[in-house]
Short mmCIF file of C-alpha atoms and ligand atoms in Angstrom, two decimals:
data_model
loop_
_atom_site.label_atom_id
_atom_site.label_comp_id
_atom_site.label_asym_id
_atom_site.label_seq_id
_atom_site.Cartn_x
_atom_site.Cartn_y
_atom_site.Cartn_z
CA MET A 1 228.39 164.49 233.32
CA GLN A 2 227.95 166.06 229.93
CA SER A 3 230.43 167.72 227.72
CA LYS A 4 230.61 170.14 224.87
CA PHE A 5 233.32 170.16 222.27
CA GLN A 6 234.64 173.44 223.62
CA SER A 7 236.21 171.53 226.50
CA TYR A 8 238.83 170.20 224.05
CA SER A 9 241.10 173.15 224.41
CA GLY A 10 244.55 171.72 223.92
CA LEU A 11 246.00 168.67 225.52
CA SER A 12 247.40 168.96 229.01
CA THR A 13 250.31 166.60 229.11
CA ASP A 14 251.29 164.68 232.20
CA PRO A 15 253.65 167.09 234.01
CA ALA A 16 256.10 164.31 234.83
CA VAL A 17 256.58 163.78 231.11
CA SER A 18 256.77 167.36 229.98
CA SER A 19 259.21 168.28 232.73
CA GLY A 20 261.43 165.39 231.75
CA HIS A 21 261.36 163.47 235.08
CA VAL A 22 260.54 160.27 233.27
CA SER A 23 262.75 158.96 230.55
CA VAL A 24 260.18 158.14 227.90
CA ARG A 25 261.11 155.38 225.51
CA ASP A 26 259.93 155.58 221.93
CA ASP A 27 257.77 152.52 222.48
CA ALA A 28 256.26 153.85 225.70
CA ILE A 29 252.56 153.51 226.36
CA ALA A 30 250.12 156.18 227.45
CA VAL A 31 246.45 156.75 228.15
CA GLN A 32 245.10 159.55 226.00
CA TRP A 33 242.05 161.02 227.73
CA VAL A 34 239.51 162.08 225.10
CA PHE A 35 236.31 162.75 227.03
CA PRO A 36 235.03 165.03 228.54
CA GLY A 37 238.34 166.88 228.12
CA SER A 38 241.79 165.98 226.97
CA ALA A 39 244.92 164.93 228.83
CA LEU A 40 247.70 162.41 228.53
CA THR A 41 249.07 159.98 231.14
CA CYS A 42 252.28 158.16 230.29
CA ILE A 43 252.49 154.77 231.96
CA ALA A 44 255.81 154.15 233.69
CA LYS A 45 257.22 151.82 236.34
CA VAL A 46 256.35 154.32 239.06
CA PRO A 47 252.59 154.05 239.67
CA LYS A 48 250.60 157.16 238.77
CA VAL A 49 247.39 157.97 240.55
CA LEU A 50 244.47 159.17 238.47
CA GLY A 51 241.48 160.89 239.99
CA ARG A 52 239.64 164.04 240.94
CA ASP A 53 242.29 165.19 243.41
CA LYS A 54 244.42 168.01 242.00
CA ASN A 55 247.55 166.32 243.32
CA CYS A 56 246.99 163.27 241.12
CA ALA A 57 249.47 162.69 238.29
CA THR A 58 246.56 163.36 235.93
CA PRO A 59 243.70 165.22 237.61
CA LEU A 60 240.41 164.05 236.10
CA VAL A 61 237.84 166.47 237.41
CA GLY A 62 234.30 165.10 237.48
CA ARG A 63 231.45 164.27 239.82
CA GLU A 64 231.62 160.55 239.09
CA THR A 65 235.37 160.32 239.51
CA SER A 66 236.81 159.52 242.95
CA ARG A 67 239.58 161.63 244.45
CA ARG A 68 242.07 158.79 244.01
CA HIS A 69 240.30 156.59 241.51
CA ALA A 70 242.90 154.29 239.99
CA GLU A 71 246.59 153.87 239.38
CA VAL A 72 248.49 152.87 236.26
CA TYR A 73 251.99 151.41 236.15
CA LEU A 74 254.25 149.07 234.26
CA ASP A 75 254.78 145.68 235.85
CA GLY A 76 257.80 144.54 233.87
CA PRO A 77 256.67 145.16 230.32
CA VAL A 78 252.97 144.86 231.15
CA PRO A 79 250.93 148.05 231.65
CA LEU A 80 248.40 147.59 234.42
CA ILE A 81 245.50 149.58 235.81
CA ARG A 82 244.30 149.05 239.38
CA ASP A 83 241.10 150.34 240.96
CA LEU A 84 241.91 152.22 244.17
CA GLN A 85 238.54 151.33 245.71
CA SER A 86 236.82 154.04 243.72
CA ARG A 87 233.11 154.66 244.18
CA ASN A 88 232.14 154.07 240.55
CA GLY A 89 234.75 151.56 239.44
CA VAL A 90 237.27 151.19 236.64
CA PHE A 91 236.10 149.97 233.26
CA VAL A 92 238.28 148.54 230.49
CA ASN A 93 236.50 147.98 227.18
CA GLY A 94 233.17 148.38 228.95
CA ILE A 95 233.96 145.73 231.61
CA LYS A 96 234.44 146.51 235.30
CA VAL A 97 237.90 145.46 236.50
CA SER A 98 239.84 145.63 239.74
CA LEU A 99 243.26 144.99 238.18
CA ALA A 100 243.76 144.59 234.46
CA ALA A 101 246.55 144.38 231.92
CA LEU A 102 246.20 147.04 229.20
CA LYS A 103 246.89 146.86 225.47
CA PHE A 104 246.88 149.44 222.69
CA GLN A 105 243.43 150.79 221.75
CA ASP A 106 241.87 149.55 225.00
CA ILE A 107 239.17 151.91 226.23
CA VAL A 108 239.48 152.93 229.86
CA ARG A 109 236.70 154.69 231.81
CA LEU A 110 237.04 156.20 235.27
CA GLY A 111 233.80 157.91 236.24
CA GLU A 112 232.98 160.18 233.32
CA TRP A 113 236.55 160.23 231.99
CA ILE A 114 237.31 158.09 228.96
CA GLY A 115 240.79 157.35 227.66
CA ILE A 116 242.43 155.20 225.00
CA VAL A 117 245.64 153.27 225.46
CA ILE A 118 248.05 154.49 222.78
CA PRO A 119 251.72 154.12 221.91
CA PHE A 120 253.40 157.27 223.16
CA ASP A 121 255.81 159.09 220.90
CA ALA A 122 257.28 162.28 222.32
CA LYS A 123 257.64 163.68 218.77
CA ILE A 124 253.90 163.53 218.05
CA ASP A 125 251.42 166.25 218.98
CA PHE A 126 248.42 164.24 220.18
CA THR A 127 246.01 167.17 220.28
CA PHE A 128 242.82 166.65 218.30
CA ARG A 129 242.73 169.57 215.90
CA SER A 130 242.07 170.82 212.39
CA ILE A 131 244.77 169.13 210.29
CA ALA A 132 243.58 169.93 206.75
CA PRO A 133 240.82 172.03 205.20
CA ALA A 134 237.51 170.77 206.70
CA TRP A 135 239.38 167.88 208.29
CA HIS A 136 240.07 167.00 211.91
CA GLY A 137 242.19 164.39 213.60
CA GLY A 138 244.66 163.55 216.32
CA GLY A 139 248.37 162.79 216.24
CA ARG A 140 248.13 159.48 214.47
CA LEU A 141 246.13 160.79 211.49
CA ALA A 142 248.23 163.95 211.38
CA SER A 143 251.42 161.85 211.15
CA ALA A 144 249.92 159.66 208.42
CA ILE A 145 249.11 162.63 206.18
CA GLU A 146 252.14 164.78 207.00
CA PRO A 147 254.26 163.41 204.07
CA ALA A 148 251.42 164.31 201.67
CA ARG A 149 251.38 167.88 202.96
CA ARG A 150 255.14 168.06 202.58
CA VAL A 151 255.15 167.00 198.91
CA ALA A 152 251.90 168.78 197.99
CA LYS A 153 253.64 171.56 196.05
CA THR A 154 255.64 169.12 193.90
CA ASP A 155 254.19 167.06 191.05
CA LEU A 156 255.02 163.75 192.76
CA PRO A 157 252.07 161.37 192.29
CA ILE A 158 250.46 160.27 195.54
CA THR A 159 248.52 157.06 196.11
CA ILE A 160 246.04 157.20 198.98
CA GLU A 161 245.05 153.85 200.44
CA GLY A 162 242.31 153.31 202.97
CA GLU A 163 239.07 151.52 203.72
CA THR A 164 235.80 153.05 202.63
CA GLY A 165 235.01 156.31 204.46
CA THR A 166 238.52 156.88 205.86
CA GLY A 167 238.82 160.17 204.00
CA LYS A 168 240.68 159.43 200.76
CA GLU A 169 238.80 162.01 198.74
CA GLY A 170 239.05 164.55 201.55
CA LEU A 171 242.82 164.11 201.65
CA ALA A 172 243.05 164.40 197.86
CA ARG A 173 241.19 167.71 198.04
CA ALA A 174 243.49 168.84 200.84
CA VAL A 175 246.57 168.03 198.74
CA HIS A 176 245.08 170.09 195.92
CA ALA A 177 244.47 173.01 198.29
CA TRP A 178 248.02 172.78 199.71
CA SER A 179 249.50 172.54 196.20
CA GLU A 180 248.11 176.00 195.37
CA ARG A 181 247.67 174.83 191.78
CA VAL A 182 245.35 177.22 189.96
CA GLY A 183 243.45 174.64 187.89
CA ASN A 184 240.48 172.59 189.04
CA PHE A 185 240.31 169.59 191.32
CA VAL A 186 238.66 166.84 189.27
CA GLY A 187 237.76 163.42 190.61
CA VAL A 188 236.89 160.42 188.47
CA ASN A 189 235.65 157.12 189.86
CA CYS A 190 237.37 154.49 187.72
CA ALA A 191 234.83 151.87 188.87
CA THR A 192 232.04 153.69 187.05
CA ILE A 193 233.85 154.28 183.73
CA GLN A 194 232.49 152.05 180.96
CA PRO A 195 235.49 150.02 179.70
CA GLU A 196 234.76 150.74 176.01
CA LEU A 197 234.53 154.49 176.71
CA ALA A 198 237.39 154.66 179.22
CA GLU A 199 239.92 156.22 176.83
CA ALA A 200 237.46 158.86 175.61
CA THR A 201 236.33 159.56 179.17
CA LEU A 202 239.88 160.14 180.38
CA PHE A 203 241.55 161.72 177.36
CA GLY A 204 238.60 163.27 175.50
CA HIS A 205 237.41 162.69 171.95
CA ARG A 206 236.70 164.39 168.65
CA LYS A 207 233.11 164.93 167.49
CA GLY A 208 232.01 161.80 165.59
CA ALA A 209 234.98 159.76 166.87
CA PHE A 210 232.61 156.89 167.68
CA THR A 211 228.90 156.13 167.53
CA GLY A 212 227.13 158.48 169.89
CA ALA A 213 229.95 161.04 169.98
CA ASP A 214 227.75 163.82 168.63
CA ARG A 215 230.01 166.44 170.14
CA ALA A 216 233.64 166.68 171.17
CA ALA A 217 234.64 166.30 174.84
CA ILE A 218 237.89 167.25 176.56
CA GLY A 219 237.95 164.33 179.03
CA TYR A 220 238.97 164.30 182.68
CA PHE A 221 242.70 164.84 182.15
CA ARG A 222 242.29 168.11 180.29
CA ALA A 223 239.44 169.21 182.61
CA ALA A 224 242.02 169.06 185.40
CA SER A 225 244.60 171.01 183.40
CA GLY A 226 246.77 173.12 185.71
CA GLY A 227 245.05 171.41 188.65
CA THR A 228 244.69 167.98 190.21
CA LEU A 229 243.13 164.78 188.90
CA LEU A 230 242.03 162.15 191.41
CA LEU A 231 241.78 158.68 189.89
CA ASP A 232 239.49 157.09 192.47
CA GLU A 233 239.19 153.29 192.83
CA ILE A 234 242.09 153.04 190.39
CA VAL A 235 242.39 149.24 190.56
CA GLU A 236 239.06 149.04 188.72
CA LEU A 237 240.60 150.48 185.55
CA PRO A 238 240.69 147.83 182.76
CA LEU A 239 244.21 146.58 181.93
CA ALA A 240 244.07 147.96 178.37
CA VAL A 241 243.30 151.44 179.71
CA GLN A 242 246.02 151.10 182.33
CA ALA A 243 248.55 150.85 179.47
CA LYS A 244 247.25 154.10 177.96
CA LEU A 245 247.22 155.81 181.32
CA LEU A 246 250.84 154.80 181.85
CA ARG A 247 251.79 156.38 178.54
CA ALA A 248 249.92 159.57 179.35
CA LEU A 249 251.72 159.84 182.69
CA GLU A 250 255.12 159.11 181.18
CA GLU A 251 254.82 161.39 178.16
CA LYS A 252 252.77 164.05 179.96
CA GLU A 253 250.49 164.17 176.93
CA VAL A 254 247.24 162.56 175.80
CA VAL A 255 245.84 161.72 172.39
CA PRO A 256 242.06 162.34 172.32
CA VAL A 257 240.10 159.54 170.63
CA GLY A 258 239.75 160.27 166.93
CA GLU A 259 242.69 162.70 166.91
CA THR A 260 246.26 162.04 165.85
CA ASP A 261 248.09 164.92 167.54
CA PRO A 262 248.96 164.58 171.19
CA VAL A 263 247.94 167.35 173.59
CA ARG A 264 250.34 168.43 176.39
CA ILE A 265 248.91 168.07 179.86
CA ASP A 266 249.93 169.67 183.13
CA VAL A 267 248.05 167.65 185.72
CA ARG A 268 248.96 166.54 189.22
CA VAL A 269 247.71 162.95 189.45
CA LEU A 270 246.49 161.41 192.69
CA ALA A 271 245.19 157.85 192.96
CA ALA A 272 242.88 156.44 195.62
CA THR A 273 242.22 152.82 196.39
CA GLN A 274 240.56 150.73 199.09
CA GLU A 275 242.67 147.74 198.16
CA PRO A 276 246.47 148.01 198.32
CA LEU A 277 247.84 148.35 194.77
CA ARG A 278 250.42 145.68 195.57
CA GLN A 279 247.71 143.12 196.11
CA ALA A 280 246.10 143.91 192.74
CA VAL A 281 249.55 143.66 191.12
CA ARG A 282 250.15 140.26 192.74
CA GLU A 283 246.83 139.08 191.34
CA ARG A 284 247.79 140.46 187.88
CA ARG A 285 244.86 142.89 187.84
CA PHE A 286 247.11 145.92 187.95
CA ARG A 287 250.23 146.77 185.95
CA PRO A 288 253.36 146.90 188.11
CA ASP A 289 254.85 149.65 185.94
CA LEU A 290 251.74 151.80 186.46
CA MET A 291 251.91 151.17 190.19
CA ALA A 292 255.54 152.29 190.18
CA ARG A 293 254.50 155.50 188.35
CA LEU A 294 251.66 156.28 190.74
CA GLU A 295 253.48 155.48 193.95
CA GLY A 296 255.65 158.55 194.24
CA LEU A 297 254.31 158.53 197.77
CA THR A 298 251.79 156.19 199.37
CA VAL A 299 249.67 157.42 202.24
CA VAL A 300 247.70 154.82 204.19
CA LEU A 301 244.72 156.27 206.06
CA PRO A 302 244.12 154.23 209.23
CA PRO A 303 240.61 152.92 209.84
CA LEU A 304 238.74 154.58 212.69
CA ARG A 305 238.90 151.44 214.88
CA ASP A 306 242.72 151.79 214.87
CA ARG A 307 242.53 155.40 216.08
CA ARG A 308 239.70 155.27 218.56
CA GLU A 309 241.05 158.38 220.23
CA ASP A 310 239.55 160.39 217.33
CA ILE A 311 236.00 158.97 217.58
CA ALA A 312 234.46 161.09 220.33
CA PRO A 313 236.12 164.39 219.36
CA LEU A 314 235.16 163.83 215.70
CA LEU A 315 231.53 163.15 216.54
CA LEU A 316 231.42 166.24 218.75
CA GLU A 317 232.98 168.25 215.95
CA PHE A 318 230.37 166.99 213.46
CA LEU A 319 227.56 167.73 215.93
CA ARG A 320 228.93 171.22 216.39
CA GLU A 321 229.28 171.88 212.64
CA LEU A 322 225.84 170.48 211.81
CA ASN A 323 224.11 172.29 214.65
CA GLY A 324 225.27 175.82 213.88
CA GLY A 325 228.20 175.79 216.31
CA LYS A 326 226.17 174.51 219.28
CA PRO A 327 226.64 170.79 219.86
CA PRO A 328 224.12 169.08 222.12
CA ASP A 329 225.39 167.80 225.48
CA VAL A 330 226.70 164.27 225.43
CA ASP A 331 226.56 161.71 228.25
CA HIS A 332 229.76 159.83 229.07
CA LYS A 333 228.22 156.37 228.63
CA PHE A 334 227.07 157.45 225.17
CA ALA A 335 230.66 158.48 224.38
CA GLU A 336 232.05 155.21 225.77
CA GLN A 337 229.65 153.19 223.64
CA LEU A 338 230.82 155.00 220.49
CA LEU A 339 234.35 153.91 221.28
CA LEU A 340 233.34 150.28 221.77
CA TYR A 341 231.94 150.09 218.23
CA ASP A 342 234.21 149.15 215.32
CA TRP A 343 232.95 151.63 212.69
CA PRO A 344 233.25 149.41 209.57
CA LEU A 345 232.30 152.37 207.35
CA ASN A 346 234.70 154.64 209.20
CA VAL A 347 234.33 158.42 209.37
CA ARG A 348 231.43 158.48 206.89
CA GLU A 349 229.41 156.30 209.28
CA LEU A 350 230.25 158.62 212.17
CA TYR A 351 229.21 161.66 210.14
CA ARG A 352 225.91 160.00 209.22
CA LEU A 353 225.31 159.17 212.87
CA ALA A 354 225.75 162.84 213.78
CA ARG A 355 223.18 163.82 211.15
CA GLN A 356 220.80 161.10 212.26
CA LEU A 357 221.06 162.07 215.93
CA LEU A 358 220.35 165.70 215.20
CA ALA A 359 217.44 164.86 212.89
CA LEU A 360 215.80 162.41 215.28
CA HIS A 361 216.68 163.74 218.71
CA SER A 362 217.17 167.48 218.39
CA SER A 363 214.77 168.04 221.30
CA GLU A 364 216.79 165.86 223.71
CA PRO A 365 218.74 167.96 226.21
CA VAL A 366 221.47 165.29 226.45
CA LEU A 367 222.48 162.55 224.01
CA ARG A 368 222.39 159.27 225.94
CA ARG A 369 223.38 155.71 225.08
CA SER A 370 219.74 154.64 224.64
CA LEU A 371 219.46 156.99 221.64
CA LEU A 372 222.14 155.13 219.67
CA PRO A 373 221.10 152.77 216.87
CA PRO A 374 221.12 149.10 218.05
CA ARG A 375 224.27 148.11 216.13
CA ILE A 376 226.26 150.71 218.07
CA ARG A 377 224.36 150.35 221.36
CA GLU A 378 225.04 146.60 221.41
CA ALA A 379 228.73 146.85 220.46
CA GLY A 380 231.40 145.61 222.81
CA LYS A 381 229.43 142.71 224.25
CA LEU A 382 231.72 139.71 224.43
CA PRO A 383 230.79 137.13 221.76
CA ASP A 384 230.47 134.37 224.36
CA GLU A 385 228.50 136.54 226.75
CA PRO A 386 225.01 135.05 226.95
CA GLU A 387 222.14 137.50 226.58
CA GLN A 388 220.06 135.90 229.35
CA ALA A 389 220.80 134.17 232.64
CA PRO A 390 224.58 134.13 232.42
CA THR A 391 226.25 131.11 234.01
CA ARG A 392 229.55 132.90 234.33
CA SER A 393 229.56 136.62 233.62
CA ALA A 394 232.21 138.55 231.75
CA THR A 395 232.93 140.40 234.98
CA GLN A 396 233.60 137.13 236.80
CA ASP A 397 235.91 136.04 234.00
CA GLU A 398 237.66 139.35 234.17
CA GLU A 399 238.14 139.01 237.92
CA ALA A 400 239.41 135.45 237.50
CA PHE A 401 241.81 136.65 234.81
CA ASN A 402 243.10 139.44 237.03
CA LYS A 403 243.71 136.98 239.88
CA LEU A 404 245.48 134.69 237.45
CA VAL A 405 247.74 137.55 236.32
CA SER A 406 248.75 138.19 239.94
CA ALA A 407 249.36 134.48 240.57
CA LEU A 408 251.40 134.19 237.38
CA ARG A 409 253.57 137.05 238.53
CA ALA A 410 254.10 135.36 241.87
CA HIS A 411 255.09 132.12 240.06
CA ALA A 412 257.29 133.60 237.32
CA GLY A 413 254.81 132.83 234.56
CA ASN A 414 254.40 129.14 235.44
CA VAL A 415 250.77 128.44 234.52
CA ALA A 416 250.53 125.06 236.29
CA ARG A 417 251.77 126.49 239.59
CA ALA A 418 249.61 129.62 239.30
CA ALA A 419 246.53 127.46 238.64
CA THR A 420 247.29 125.25 241.65
CA ALA A 421 247.79 128.30 243.86
CA LEU A 422 244.36 129.63 242.80
CA GLY A 423 242.67 126.24 243.10
CA ILE A 424 241.56 126.22 239.45
CA SER A 425 242.30 123.65 236.75
CA ARG A 426 245.15 124.20 234.34
CA ALA A 427 242.62 124.03 231.48
CA ARG A 428 240.60 126.87 233.03
CA ALA A 429 243.78 128.92 233.41
CA TYR A 430 244.64 128.42 229.74
CA ARG A 431 241.07 129.25 228.70
CA LEU A 432 241.30 132.53 230.62
CA LEU A 433 244.65 133.28 228.94
CA ASP A 434 243.31 132.33 225.51
CA ALA A 435 240.54 134.88 225.89
CA ARG A 436 243.20 137.61 226.30
CA PRO A 437 245.70 136.95 223.45
CA ASP A 438 247.18 140.40 224.12
CA PHE A 439 248.55 139.19 227.45
CA GLU A 440 251.88 137.48 226.86
CA VAL A 441 252.53 135.15 229.73
CA SER A 442 255.98 134.31 228.32
CA LYS A 443 257.12 137.83 229.24
CA LEU A 444 256.77 136.91 232.91
CA ARG A 445 259.15 133.99 232.58
CA PRO A 446 262.88 134.23 233.18
CA GLU A 447 264.80 135.16 230.01
CA GLY A 448 266.01 131.62 229.10
CA GLU A 449 262.55 130.06 229.37
CA ARG A 450 260.85 132.30 226.79
CA GLN A 451 260.18 130.83 223.38
N1 ATP B 501 239.47 163.51 209.23
C1 ATP B 501 238.24 163.88 208.87
N2 ATP B 501 237.70 165.01 209.37
C2 ATP B 501 236.45 165.38 209.02
N3 ATP B 501 235.67 164.71 208.18
C3 ATP B 501 236.15 163.58 207.63
C4 ATP B 501 237.47 163.11 207.94
N4 ATP B 501 237.68 161.97 207.25
C5 ATP B 501 236.57 161.73 206.54
N5 ATP B 501 235.64 162.69 206.77
C6 ATP B 501 234.28 162.73 206.24
O1 ATP B 501 233.86 161.37 206.04
C7 ATP B 501 233.17 161.22 204.82
C8 ATP B 501 233.89 160.23 203.92
O2 ATP B 501 235.13 160.78 203.48
P1 ATP B 501 235.71 160.51 202.02
O3 ATP B 501 234.63 160.60 201.00
O4 ATP B 501 236.90 161.37 201.84
O5 ATP B 501 236.12 158.96 202.20
P2 ATP B 501 236.71 157.93 201.13
O6 ATP B 501 237.87 157.28 201.78
O7 ATP B 501 236.94 158.61 199.83
O8 ATP B 501 235.52 156.87 201.04
P3 ATP B 501 235.14 155.86 199.82
O9 ATP B 501 236.25 154.85 199.70
O10 ATP B 501 233.88 155.20 200.30
O11 ATP B 501 234.97 156.69 198.60
C9 ATP B 501 233.05 162.61 204.23
O12 ATP B 501 231.82 163.16 204.66
C10 ATP B 501 234.19 163.38 204.87
O13 ATP B 501 233.93 164.73 204.95
MG1 MG B 502 236.02 158.27 197.92
#
């Protein structure tokens, strides 16, 4: 089945949750369905059936989805998914399973429906939506940036932390827009400032102040007067310049190079960094007093691999924007593959993929997995999965693990007894458990026996 972005019209929440039949704990777990539409299934002790049938707890309408496809439930603290003999199977992280324990950020596929296992918080709106000018995201990103929106109209400095491509500059621009300050938004990449010219670059200089200064310049601070100055990659600023920056921020004035009189500045300062400032302070590359000045508020932008629920809707949004409002159709296995990839360059990499797909495959009626670049197409293969002639396939391991989970339940978490019951060695049982560090066998043991 294919989908267009238009199908993301609001999030239909599991009726049992919205009508209050289930008491949802703050740490509850849910499956957020992100493709080809959106829905939310909270996982509770009472099993919930997922499938095409309209009487299912979460109806997932699609040709490849069985009427009663799978059920999800909590077994003690462990969320499980069980295939209800569906025609096309249940997949967790790209692997077919009959019964599997779930953990956060696992990718579940039933027919053409793809969902992510997320922590459920009744206070968060999970809908993927526009959350800032030219910016989209789901509940997790919206919650991360909410404090920045709230303080945008004040002059509190904000430090934005995040890996490359997570949207630090985009958020800085959004804060400027929300602040309604009339001056300009000015960004300066501290990594590209020449150390010997750093002061002049930031604070300006008089004509003839130094060799090569054949005309005066106002510098970045004054260019952002009445507006917002983003000090990007701030940890790259030389220590000597950090001292001057601290003074400028404290006094709210700068002294241009070659001048003696300070100039008042009215600038909202934002800092962006890939590396946490604290780490640079610990390594004595960054002044703690400057960090204290800049950290009025710190916003950490989560990498895309920690909010996989945003991947497919974001790509569809980019495809729509770049293709004049008409995104191409997308196959569900293509969408699943996107979610299996880790996106080391984050949203920028996703945006570039959208451009690349449209440039190379604009004549394709449907975007399929085979059109993805190899690094994405190959993602999600288990590291120990042999390319050729597998001796024991990942699916077999998965089945063995699922049987082990059942046996462990029957034997109160006793690995030796579970292994004997299954007729496998204890070493094999531990190897299967080692491969799934998310599964905590100790939780199956009686209270006193847990470490
Ligand atoms: N939530 C989002 N919605 C839409 N587009 C986004 C979002 N986040 C990032 N982008 C896009 O991703 C790209 C990278 O964003 P941005 O330049 O803000 O990242 P960055 O964190 O500053 O990266 P770097 O550390 O490499 O400078 C831009 O094209 C931006 O428009
Ligand atoms: Mg940037």
